[in-house]
Structures are given as C-alpha cells and as structure tokens.
XYZ file of N, CA and C in Angstrom:
684
model
N 51.941 -14.186 89.406
C 51.678 -14.540 90.802
C 50.229 -14.985 91.039
N 49.366 -14.843 90.022
C 47.968 -15.242 90.167
C 47.854 -16.749 89.988
N 47.119 -17.401 90.876
C 46.955 -18.852 90.795
C 45.874 -19.261 89.799
N 44.834 -18.435 89.665
C 43.746 -18.826 88.782
C 42.992 -17.596 88.282
N 42.727 -17.583 86.985
C 41.898 -16.538 86.381
C 40.541 -17.136 86.027
N 39.491 -16.341 86.109
C 38.156 -16.783 85.716
C 37.694 -15.978 84.506
N 37.112 -16.664 83.545
C 36.538 -16.014 82.370
C 35.082 -16.460 82.244
N 34.136 -15.534 82.010
C 32.725 -15.909 81.926
C 32.322 -16.518 80.585
N 33.276 -16.639 79.665
C 32.994 -17.298 78.390
C 34.282 -17.907 77.854
N 34.142 -18.952 77.060
C 35.311 -19.571 76.451
C 35.947 -18.620 75.444
N 35.126 -17.780 74.815
C 35.654 -16.781 73.888
C 36.658 -15.876 74.594
N 36.286 -15.370 75.768
C 37.183 -14.480 76.496
C 38.432 -15.225 76.941
N 38.253 -16.468 77.375
C 39.409 -17.279 77.773
C 40.405 -17.389 76.624
N 39.905 -17.659 75.438
C 40.789 -17.813 74.281
C 41.477 -16.505 73.913
N 40.800 -15.380 74.131
C 41.426 -14.084 73.848
C 42.648 -13.869 74.736
N 42.533 -14.252 75.996
C 43.672 -14.094 76.911
C 44.795 -15.069 76.590
N 44.417 -16.283 76.193
C 45.441 -17.256 75.811
C 46.225 -16.747 74.607
N 45.538 -16.128 73.652
C 46.215 -15.573 72.478
C 47.194 -14.477 72.858
N 46.926 -13.794 73.985
C 47.808 -12.717 74.446
C 48.931 -13.229 75.349
N 49.020 -14.560 75.486
C 50.137 -15.133 76.229
C 49.850 -15.549 77.649
N 48.610 -15.411 78.099
C 48.279 -15.888 79.443
C 48.314 -17.413 79.455
N 48.734 -18.023 80.565
C 48.833 -19.492 80.616
C 47.454 -20.144 80.603
N 47.200 -20.998 79.612
C 45.893 -21.623 79.431
C 45.475 -22.426 80.660
N 46.433 -23.093 81.302
C 46.097 -23.941 82.449
C 45.608 -23.140 83.647
N 45.877 -21.839 83.634
C 45.473 -21.005 84.769
C 44.163 -20.254 84.536
N 43.515 -20.492 83.396
C 42.279 -19.777 83.097
C 41.130 -20.765 83.004
N 40.123 -20.565 83.821
C 38.949 -21.443 83.857
C 37.729 -20.665 83.381
N 36.941 -21.297 82.531
C 35.688 -20.685 82.093
C 34.597 -20.997 83.103
N 34.007 -19.953 83.637
C 32.951 -20.118 84.637
C 31.832 -19.136 84.329
N 30.685 -19.666 83.947
C 29.538 -18.836 83.610
C 29.008 -18.127 84.851
N 28.499 -16.905 84.655
C 27.915 -16.161 85.759
C 26.668 -16.877 86.287
N 26.468 -16.778 87.588
C 25.225 -17.257 88.173
C 24.184 -16.150 88.138
N 22.921 -16.523 88.101
C 21.842 -15.556 88.009
C 20.875 -15.683 89.184
N 20.417 -14.530 89.659
C 19.352 -14.496 90.661
C 18.031 -14.624 89.903
N 17.609 -15.850 89.698
C 16.417 -16.084 88.885
C 15.168 -15.468 89.504
N 15.112 -15.497 90.831
C 13.911 -15.004 91.505
C 13.678 -13.524 91.212
N 14.758 -12.749 91.098
C 14.616 -11.320 90.801
C 13.862 -11.098 89.503
N 14.043 -12.008 88.550
C 13.426 -11.856 87.239
C 12.045 -12.502 87.171
N 11.937 -13.707 87.707
C 10.662 -14.412 87.613
C 9.605 -13.814 88.532
N 10.046 -13.212 89.651
C 9.099 -12.622 90.603
C 8.994 -11.110 90.459
N 9.585 -10.569 89.394
C 9.519 -9.124 89.193
C 8.062 -8.688 89.079
N 7.662 -7.668 89.825
C 6.262 -7.244 89.791
C 5.871 -6.709 88.418
N 4.633 -6.984 88.036
C 4.129 -6.417 86.790
C 3.892 -4.928 86.997
N 4.500 -4.123 86.160
C 4.342 -2.680 86.269
C 3.573 -2.181 85.052
N 3.200 -0.960 85.079
C 2.347 -0.412 84.032
C 3.177 -0.033 82.805
N 3.657 -1.049 82.098
C 4.402 -0.811 80.865
C 3.413 -0.652 79.714
N 3.708 0.213 78.759
C 2.812 0.390 77.616
C 2.590 -0.917 76.861
N 1.398 -1.164 76.433
C 1.088 -2.366 75.662
C 1.745 -2.283 74.292
N 2.454 -3.336 73.868
C 3.077 -3.314 72.536
C 2.022 -3.093 71.462
N 2.292 -2.234 70.491
C 1.299 -1.932 69.464
C 1.117 -3.035 68.432
N 2.019 -4.024 68.416
C 1.922 -5.106 67.434
C 2.730 -6.293 67.941
N 2.489 -7.425 67.315
C 3.239 -8.648 67.588
C 3.706 -9.242 66.270
N 4.916 -9.840 66.239
C 5.796 -10.065 67.380
C 6.410 -8.768 67.898
N 6.673 -8.781 69.196
C 7.237 -7.631 69.884
C 8.698 -7.931 70.201
N 9.601 -7.228 69.536
C 11.031 -7.403 69.754
C 11.518 -6.337 70.741
N 12.616 -6.627 71.435
C 13.108 -5.661 72.407
C 14.619 -5.599 72.492
N 15.091 -4.442 72.927
C 16.517 -4.214 73.206
C 16.615 -3.626 74.603
N 17.541 -4.143 75.407
C 17.829 -3.585 76.732
C 19.339 -3.439 76.847
N 19.810 -2.206 77.044
C 21.252 -2.019 77.177
C 21.666 -0.585 76.955
N 22.949 -0.403 76.781
C 23.500 0.928 76.562
C 23.196 1.395 75.142
N 22.741 2.627 75.025
C 22.527 3.210 73.697
C 23.855 3.823 73.269
N 24.749 2.933 72.856
C 26.108 3.300 72.456
C 26.405 2.660 71.110
N 27.289 3.291 70.343
C 27.562 2.846 68.976
C 27.935 1.375 68.910
N 28.822 0.934 69.816
C 29.305 -0.443 69.739
C 28.218 -1.473 70.004
N 27.104 -1.040 70.588
C 25.982 -1.946 70.836
C 25.136 -2.164 69.584
N 25.413 -1.402 68.528
C 24.784 -1.648 67.238
C 23.298 -1.337 67.163
N 22.822 -0.409 67.973
C 21.392 -0.087 67.952
C 20.994 0.518 66.607
N 21.911 1.235 65.971
C 21.617 1.789 64.650
C 21.395 0.686 63.617
N 22.139 -0.406 63.737
C 21.941 -1.554 62.842
C 20.547 -2.141 63.057
N 20.150 -2.237 64.319
C 18.823 -2.751 64.646
C 17.725 -1.879 64.035
N 17.863 -0.573 64.184
C 16.833 0.330 63.656
C 16.804 0.289 62.134
N 17.980 0.253 61.511
C 18.027 0.149 60.043
C 17.329 -1.120 59.572
N 17.520 -2.198 60.314
C 16.866 -3.462 59.959
C 15.363 -3.376 60.183
N 14.970 -2.798 61.299
C 13.555 -2.767 61.644
C 12.760 -1.868 60.699
N 13.401 -0.862 60.173
C 12.740 0.010 59.199
C 12.258 -0.760 57.979
N 12.849 -1.918 57.729
C 12.501 -2.712 56.550
C 11.336 -3.665 56.792
N 10.849 -3.721 58.021
C 9.808 -4.679 58.374
C 8.417 -4.077 58.208
N 7.402 -4.929 58.074
C 6.026 -4.440 57.984
C 5.549 -3.901 59.330
N 4.444 -3.198 59.309
C 3.896 -2.590 60.528
C 3.282 -3.615 61.462
N 3.359 -4.880 61.101
C 2.802 -5.939 61.946
C 3.763 -6.371 63.048
N 4.888 -5.670 63.194
C 5.861 -5.966 64.250
C 6.145 -4.700 65.038
N 6.661 -4.876 66.258
C 6.972 -3.730 67.125
C 8.336 -3.920 67.769
N 8.977 -2.799 68.094
C 10.291 -2.804 68.742
C 10.300 -1.793 69.870
N 10.681 -2.247 71.059
C 10.853 -1.354 72.200
C 12.328 -1.328 72.578
N 12.876 -0.123 72.720
C 14.288 0.071 73.042
C 14.399 0.676 74.426
N 15.003 -0.080 75.355
C 15.246 0.407 76.706
C 16.717 0.782 76.854
N 16.976 1.990 77.312
C 18.346 2.434 77.532
C 18.377 3.924 77.797
N 19.367 4.355 78.556
C 19.490 5.769 78.883
C 19.797 6.594 77.639
N 19.122 7.717 77.505
C 19.338 8.595 76.363
C 20.265 9.759 76.696
N 20.790 9.785 77.921
C 21.597 10.917 78.364
C 23.097 10.653 78.325
N 23.514 9.396 78.228
C 24.947 9.087 78.253
C 25.613 9.483 76.933
N 24.983 9.100 75.819
C 25.484 9.471 74.488
C 24.354 10.158 73.726
N 24.033 11.376 74.099
C 22.859 12.047 73.517
C 22.948 12.267 72.017
N 24.137 12.518 71.489
C 24.276 12.725 70.046
C 23.934 11.450 69.277
N 24.387 10.331 69.804
C 24.084 9.044 69.165
C 22.586 8.760 69.228
N 21.976 9.027 70.365
C 20.539 8.799 70.512
C 19.745 9.688 69.552
N 20.205 10.930 69.378
C 19.542 11.823 68.425
C 19.602 11.242 67.012
N 20.739 10.651 66.666
C 20.868 10.008 65.359
C 19.917 8.816 65.252
N 19.800 8.060 66.341
C 18.907 6.903 66.335
C 17.456 7.327 66.117
N 17.053 8.366 66.821
C 15.667 8.840 66.691
C 15.391 9.331 65.271
N 16.368 9.988 64.682
C 16.200 10.473 63.316
C 16.155 9.318 62.326
N 16.910 8.282 62.641
C 16.983 7.114 61.761
C 15.695 6.302 61.787
N 15.016 6.288 62.925
C 13.836 5.441 63.105
C 12.665 5.941 62.248
N 12.261 5.116 61.290
C 11.149 5.445 60.403
C 9.953 4.520 60.591
N 10.176 3.370 61.180
C 9.096 2.399 61.381
C 8.105 2.953 62.403
N 6.805 2.816 62.180
C 5.814 3.409 63.087
C 5.767 2.783 64.468
N 6.314 1.561 64.605
C 6.206 0.865 65.892
C 7.537 0.726 66.620
N 8.476 1.631 66.339
C 9.712 1.695 67.124
C 9.485 2.657 68.273
N 9.693 2.166 69.501
C 9.466 2.998 70.689
C 10.760 3.102 71.504
N 11.134 4.312 71.873
C 12.239 4.547 72.797
C 11.629 4.703 74.183
N 11.929 3.764 75.076
C 11.248 3.708 76.374
C 12.110 4.189 77.531
N 13.343 4.679 77.258
C 14.195 5.155 78.328
C 14.793 4.011 79.125
N 15.507 4.333 80.207
C 16.122 3.279 81.025
C 15.066 2.492 81.778
N 15.343 1.216 82.005
C 14.440 0.359 82.768
C 15.052 0.103 84.144
N 14.257 0.228 85.175
C 14.710 -0.031 86.534
C 15.211 -1.474 86.658
N 16.287 -1.656 87.414
C 16.885 -2.983 87.594
C 15.855 -4.007 88.049
N 14.967 -3.621 88.933
C 13.972 -4.544 89.478
C 12.823 -4.802 88.516
N 12.760 -4.056 87.412
C 11.653 -4.202 86.473
C 12.074 -4.895 85.173
N 13.330 -5.354 85.116
C 13.816 -5.998 83.899
C 12.987 -7.243 83.575
N 12.651 -8.007 84.586
C 11.854 -9.214 84.365
C 10.513 -8.894 83.744
N 9.865 -7.833 84.220
C 8.565 -7.431 83.676
C 8.703 -6.997 82.222
N 9.782 -6.268 81.909
C 10.010 -5.838 80.529
C 10.253 -7.038 79.622
N 11.054 -7.981 80.095
C 11.348 -9.163 79.285
C 10.086 -9.985 79.021
N 9.199 -10.045 79.980
C 7.969 -10.816 79.795
C 7.107 -10.255 78.664
N 7.309 -8.986 78.341
C 6.564 -8.391 77.221
C 7.178 -8.722 75.868
N 8.450 -9.126 75.862
C 9.148 -9.380 74.603
C 8.814 -10.772 74.067
N 8.702 -10.861 72.760
C 8.667 -12.171 72.107
C 10.079 -12.641 71.810
N 11.006 -11.694 71.651
C 12.418 -12.025 71.445
C 13.259 -10.816 71.826
N 14.428 -11.080 72.394
C 15.393 -10.035 72.724
C 16.413 -9.951 71.596
N 16.793 -8.744 71.228
C 17.792 -8.563 70.171
C 19.065 -7.978 70.774
N 20.195 -8.602 70.467
C 21.515 -8.129 70.914
C 22.326 -7.847 69.651
N 22.275 -6.603 69.136
C 22.860 -6.291 67.839
C 24.303 -5.778 67.884
N 25.053 -6.143 68.897
C 26.407 -5.612 69.093
C 27.272 -5.798 67.852
N 28.123 -4.802 67.605
C 29.056 -4.877 66.470
C 30.502 -4.954 66.958
N 30.674 -5.058 68.265
C 31.993 -5.236 68.859
C 31.912 -6.392 69.837
N 33.060 -6.937 70.224
C 33.088 -8.128 71.067
C 32.253 -7.968 72.336
N 31.470 -9.009 72.637
C 30.806 -9.150 73.922
C 31.409 -10.369 74.603
N 31.595 -10.281 75.911
C 32.204 -11.390 76.641
C 31.175 -12.367 77.198
N 30.163 -11.824 77.871
C 29.094 -12.662 78.422
C 27.968 -11.745 78.865
N 27.159 -11.254 77.940
C 26.125 -10.278 78.287
C 25.108 -10.840 79.276
N 24.975 -10.178 80.401
C 24.014 -10.632 81.406
C 22.589 -10.576 80.880
N 22.320 -9.666 79.949
C 20.958 -9.527 79.451
C 20.516 -10.790 78.707
N 21.456 -11.524 78.112
C 21.100 -12.781 77.457
C 20.664 -13.797 78.497
N 21.411 -13.884 79.592
C 21.030 -14.809 80.649
C 19.696 -14.412 81.270
N 19.487 -13.114 81.431
C 18.217 -12.644 81.977
C 17.066 -13.048 81.061
N 17.283 -12.921 79.762
C 16.250 -13.316 78.803
C 15.954 -14.806 78.913
N 16.995 -15.608 79.056
C 16.790 -17.050 79.154
C 16.035 -17.422 80.425
N 16.318 -16.727 81.518
C 15.564 -16.978 82.753
C 14.081 -16.700 82.523
N 13.794 -15.658 81.748
C 12.410 -15.278 81.461
C 11.801 -16.115 80.335
N 12.589 -17.032 79.752
C 12.082 -17.865 78.678
C 11.954 -17.149 77.349
N 12.807 -16.144 77.120
C 12.732 -15.326 75.910
C 13.887 -15.675 74.968
N 13.602 -16.066 73.731
C 14.668 -16.346 72.772
C 15.468 -15.077 72.455
N 16.706 -15.276 71.994
C 17.605 -14.162 71.731
C 18.050 -14.190 70.271
N 18.025 -13.015 69.644
C 18.526 -12.847 68.281
C 19.773 -11.975 68.380
N 20.913 -12.483 67.909
C 22.178 -11.780 68.123
C 23.086 -11.882 66.914
N 24.016 -10.926 66.818
C 25.032 -10.964 65.779
C 26.048 -12.052 66.062
N 26.658 -12.587 65.013
C 27.606 -13.696 65.161
C 29.010 -13.170 65.437
N 29.187 -12.562 66.593
C 30.473 -11.968 66.940
C 30.788 -12.233 68.408
N 32.077 -12.418 68.699
C 32.496 -12.613 70.085
C 31.825 -13.809 70.722
N 31.488 -13.674 71.997
C 30.880 -14.771 72.739
C 29.399 -14.942 72.441
N 28.830 -14.079 71.594
C 27.405 -14.212 71.286
C 27.110 -15.544 70.609
N 28.041 -16.047 69.808
C 27.839 -17.337 69.153
C 27.908 -18.484 70.155
N 28.501 -18.217 71.287
C 28.610 -19.212 72.354
C 27.368 -19.196 73.240
N 26.793 -18.013 73.412
C 25.648 -17.852 74.307
C 24.318 -18.123 73.614
N 24.258 -17.874 72.310
C 23.025 -18.067 71.553
C 23.221 -19.242 70.605
N 22.501 -20.308 70.828
C 22.605 -21.491 69.981
C 21.599 -21.353 68.837
N 22.142 -21.192 67.643
C 21.318 -20.899 66.464
C 20.282 -21.985 66.230
N 19.050 -21.547 66.046
C 17.906 -22.423 65.799
C 17.580 -23.327 66.991
N 18.177 -23.017 68.150
C 17.852 -23.776 69.354
C 17.309 -22.848 70.433
N 18.138 -21.898 70.897
C 17.682 -20.942 71.911
C 17.485 -19.551 71.322
N 17.791 -19.422 70.045
C 17.682 -18.123 69.394
C 18.160 -18.203 67.960
N 18.484 -17.045 67.418
C 18.931 -16.963 66.023
C 20.160 -16.069 65.925
N 21.069 -16.421 65.025
C 22.253 -15.614 64.770
C 22.175 -15.045 63.355
N 22.709 -13.849 63.197
C 22.775 -13.224 61.880
C 24.166 -12.615 61.728
N 24.467 -12.115 60.549
C 25.784 -11.525 60.286
C 25.899 -10.194 61.024
N 26.770 -10.139 62.001
C 26.906 -8.951 62.849
C 27.203 -7.709 62.021
N 26.497 -6.618 62.350
C 26.715 -5.358 61.671
C 25.987 -5.224 60.344
N 25.302 -6.272 59.907
C 24.628 -6.290 58.604
C 23.126 -6.119 58.816
N 22.607 -4.941 58.527
C 21.194 -4.676 58.755
C 20.300 -5.516 57.845
N 20.786 -5.836 56.648
C 20.010 -6.673 55.742
C 19.857 -8.083 56.303
N 20.943 -8.604 56.862
C 20.907 -9.940 57.460
C 19.975 -9.960 58.668
N 20.042 -8.919 59.482
C 19.161 -8.851 60.649
C 17.706 -8.710 60.213
N 17.442 -7.878 59.218
C 16.073 -7.702 58.731
C 15.503 -9.029 58.230
N 16.314 -9.780 57.495
C 15.857 -11.077 56.983
C 15.566 -12.045 58.133
N 16.395 -11.985 59.171
C 16.187 -12.850 60.331
C 14.894 -12.487 61.050
N 14.667 -11.198 61.254
C 13.435 -10.761 61.916
C 12.212 -11.093 61.060
N 12.342 -10.958 59.753
C 11.234 -11.284 58.860
C 10.901 -12.772 58.937
N 11.913 -13.600 59.119
C 11.669 -15.043 59.239
C 10.842 -15.355 60.473
N 11.033 -14.575 61.532
C 10.225 -14.753 62.742
C 8.774 -14.377 62.461
N 8.581 -13.306 61.717
C 7.235 -12.868 61.365
C 6.550 -13.903 60.469
N 7.299 -14.456 59.525
C 6.734 -15.375 58.540
C 6.487 -16.774 59.091
N 7.151 -17.108 60.202
C 7.025 -18.469 60.759
C 6.487 -18.387 62.197
N 5.187 -18.387 62.365
C 4.598 -18.245 63.711
C 5.019 -19.327 64.691
N 5.461 -20.477 64.184
C 5.854 -21.567 65.074
C 7.320 -21.485 65.491
N 8.068 -20.517 64.947
C 9.513 -20.450 65.214
C 9.811 -20.058 66.652
N 9.224 -18.968 67.143
C 9.520 -18.521 68.503
C 9.109 -19.543 69.564
N 7.921 -20.160 69.460
C 7.594 -21.202 70.448
C 8.614 -22.341 70.449
N 9.107 -22.703 69.271
C 10.106 -23.774 69.210
C 11.410 -23.347 69.866
N 11.812 -22.097 69.644
C 13.048 -21.595 70.255
C 12.904 -21.499 71.769
N 11.727 -21.116 72.239
C 11.519 -21.062 73.695
C 11.714 -22.438 74.327
N 11.291 -23.464 73.619
C 11.454 -24.826 74.135
C 12.927 -25.226 74.202
N 13.762 -24.582 73.389
C 15.177 -24.948 73.348
C 16.062 -24.192 74.311
N 15.473 -23.319 75.111
C 16.263 -22.517 76.056
C 16.663 -23.334 77.270
N 17.938 -23.266 77.607
C 18.437 -23.855 78.854
C 18.719 -22.723 79.828
N 18.032 -22.680 80.969
C 18.260 -21.577 81.914
C 19.710 -21.543 82.378
N 20.255 -20.353 82.616
C 21.640 -20.242 83.088
C 21.768 -20.740 84.522
N 22.994 -20.912 85.004
C 23.181 -21.374 86.383
C 22.573 -20.383 87.385
N 22.120 -20.911 88.493
C 21.651 -20.050 89.577
C 22.858 -19.515 90.342
N 22.615 -18.568 91.228
C 23.703 -18.078 92.078
C 24.232 -19.196 92.964
N 23.331 -20.071 93.408
C 23.766 -21.205 94.240
C 24.678 -22.133 93.439
N 24.324 -22.388 92.169
C 25.185 -23.201 91.307
C 26.565 -22.562 91.173
N 26.574 -21.258 90.990
C 27.823 -20.522 90.814
C 28.694 -20.641 92.071
N 28.078 -20.502 93.231
C 28.819 -20.580 94.496
C 29.442 -21.968 94.674
N 28.695 -23.007 94.319
C 29.226 -24.371 94.428
C 30.491 -24.512 93.590
N 30.455 -24.002 92.369
C 31.626 -24.081 91.501
C 32.789 -23.253 92.050
N 32.486 -22.082 92.599
C 33.533 -21.242 93.179
C 34.206 -21.939 94.356
N 33.407 -22.568 95.200
C 33.962 -23.277 96.363
C 34.892 -24.403 95.909
N 34.477 -25.129 94.860
C 35.323 -26.206 94.347
C 36.657 -25.663 93.854
N 36.627 -24.517 93.184
C 37.862 -23.917 92.684
C 38.765 -23.500 93.838
N 38.180 -22.855 94.851
C 38.976 -22.447 96.026
C 39.559 -23.658 96.735
N 38.748 -24.706 96.871
C 39.236 -25.907 97.554
C 40.380 -26.533 96.778
N 40.281 -26.543 95.441
C 41.350 -27.091 94.629
C 42.644 -26.307 94.794
N 42.537 -25.004 94.862
C 43.726 -24.167 95.064
C 44.314 -24.369 96.460
N 43.437 -24.545 97.440
C 43.898 -24.748 98.808
C 44.674 -26.052 98.942
N 44.203 -27.093 98.259
C 44.880 -28.391 98.300
C 46.256 -28.287 97.641
N 46.340 -27.568 96.548
C 47.617 -27.420 95.857
C 48.646 -26.660 96.687
N 48.150 -25.738 97.522
C 49.084 -24.904 98.299
C 49.567 -25.585 99.577
N 48.958 -26.726 99.915
C 49.375 -27.404 101.162
C 50.490 -28.396 100.879
C-alpha cells in the first residue's frame, strides 16, 4: 500500500530490492545537512592534539563500529600521529574496558561523548575522520558532517561506505575489519604529507537541508499528480 520508499543510499535500496521490494517504488535520496550547525560551531576548549596527523573517531563505542580494529591498527603507528576517540563509555562498558586495555599507542585519547553542538569544533581538529565499521552502514551522518567541515574520511570497504567515500578523491578505503590494511592506510597518510590536502580538495559537500526539501517536494508533487 506504500506509494514510495526512500533510501539514503543506493546500497540500502539494493538490499531492499534483493528482499523483494519493488525497485520502481524505492528512490535513493541523500540526507540533507544543516551546514551552519557545523561551520558555525563555537570553538570550545578541546585538548590540543599531541601530534599530527590527528585522526579521529566519532560514534558509538560498540563492537560493530570496529573501534577495536582502529586501535589495533593505530598501535602499529609511530608516535608522530594521534587519535582521539569520541563516544559514550557507559552504553557498552565491557567493550570500552577492552578497548582501553587494547590501546598501547601513547597518543590514543578517549575523550568521551561530544555534545551535538560541538561536533563541528571537534571535526575541525581532525586531519581525517576514521569510520572503521565491520558491519553494514547505510548512510552515516558523521561522514557528511566531516565533508561539511572539509575533513577527508578513511573507511572500511563495506556497505554504503564505498558509496560515500570515493577512494583517493574524498578519502581512502581499506579492507574492512583488517587492522593491517587500516594501519597501512594510515601509514600512507603519515608518509605522504601532500595526500590529505589533495583529498580535501576532492570533497563534495553533501546536500543542504534546503536541497533536501526541494527534492522531497518534487517527490510529493509527483505522487500527487499520479493520484489525480
């Protein structure tokens, strides 16, 4: 009885088609972003990164997010790099305890949850955002937030991440779940000082909320015409 389904990524659209949903009724529509919330986020007193490049993670400290893979990879890097991990430590405390025990690199910092209004300020400190998920992602908002802030993204090649991160253009892809592959990717950033500036130039900002509304109105109008 549904006239139209919306999917925020082509990957998700294809997953539903594989399950028997009618392809003609599913439209891929990227989320719109409130860019001003990120670009105008006030600078807050965040700790100065102890080294550069400064990599970052923002999200749930949950197994499927692959934070353990990130830490295993980062342990292999020289002390000339830093990693800040933002996320609540109270939702999955046992997992977080394992993460803290796993972390051996001197510049891995657990910074706790970041306020919604301060995400832009946190992203401005990052040289690159890492999305190490080991399970399907549909359309992570944090990737779009990073792009609004002009921050390249390093992500595993799984789910819609390959759709959101254009390898060697807006970021880098590695073999999802493979800490060795991620470590090699991060090391390449350290070894090539011109890589991150080039990736920043390749970022295309996501649609604005106004862009999203325009597309939504067109979809509603199309459905209205069909029903008359």
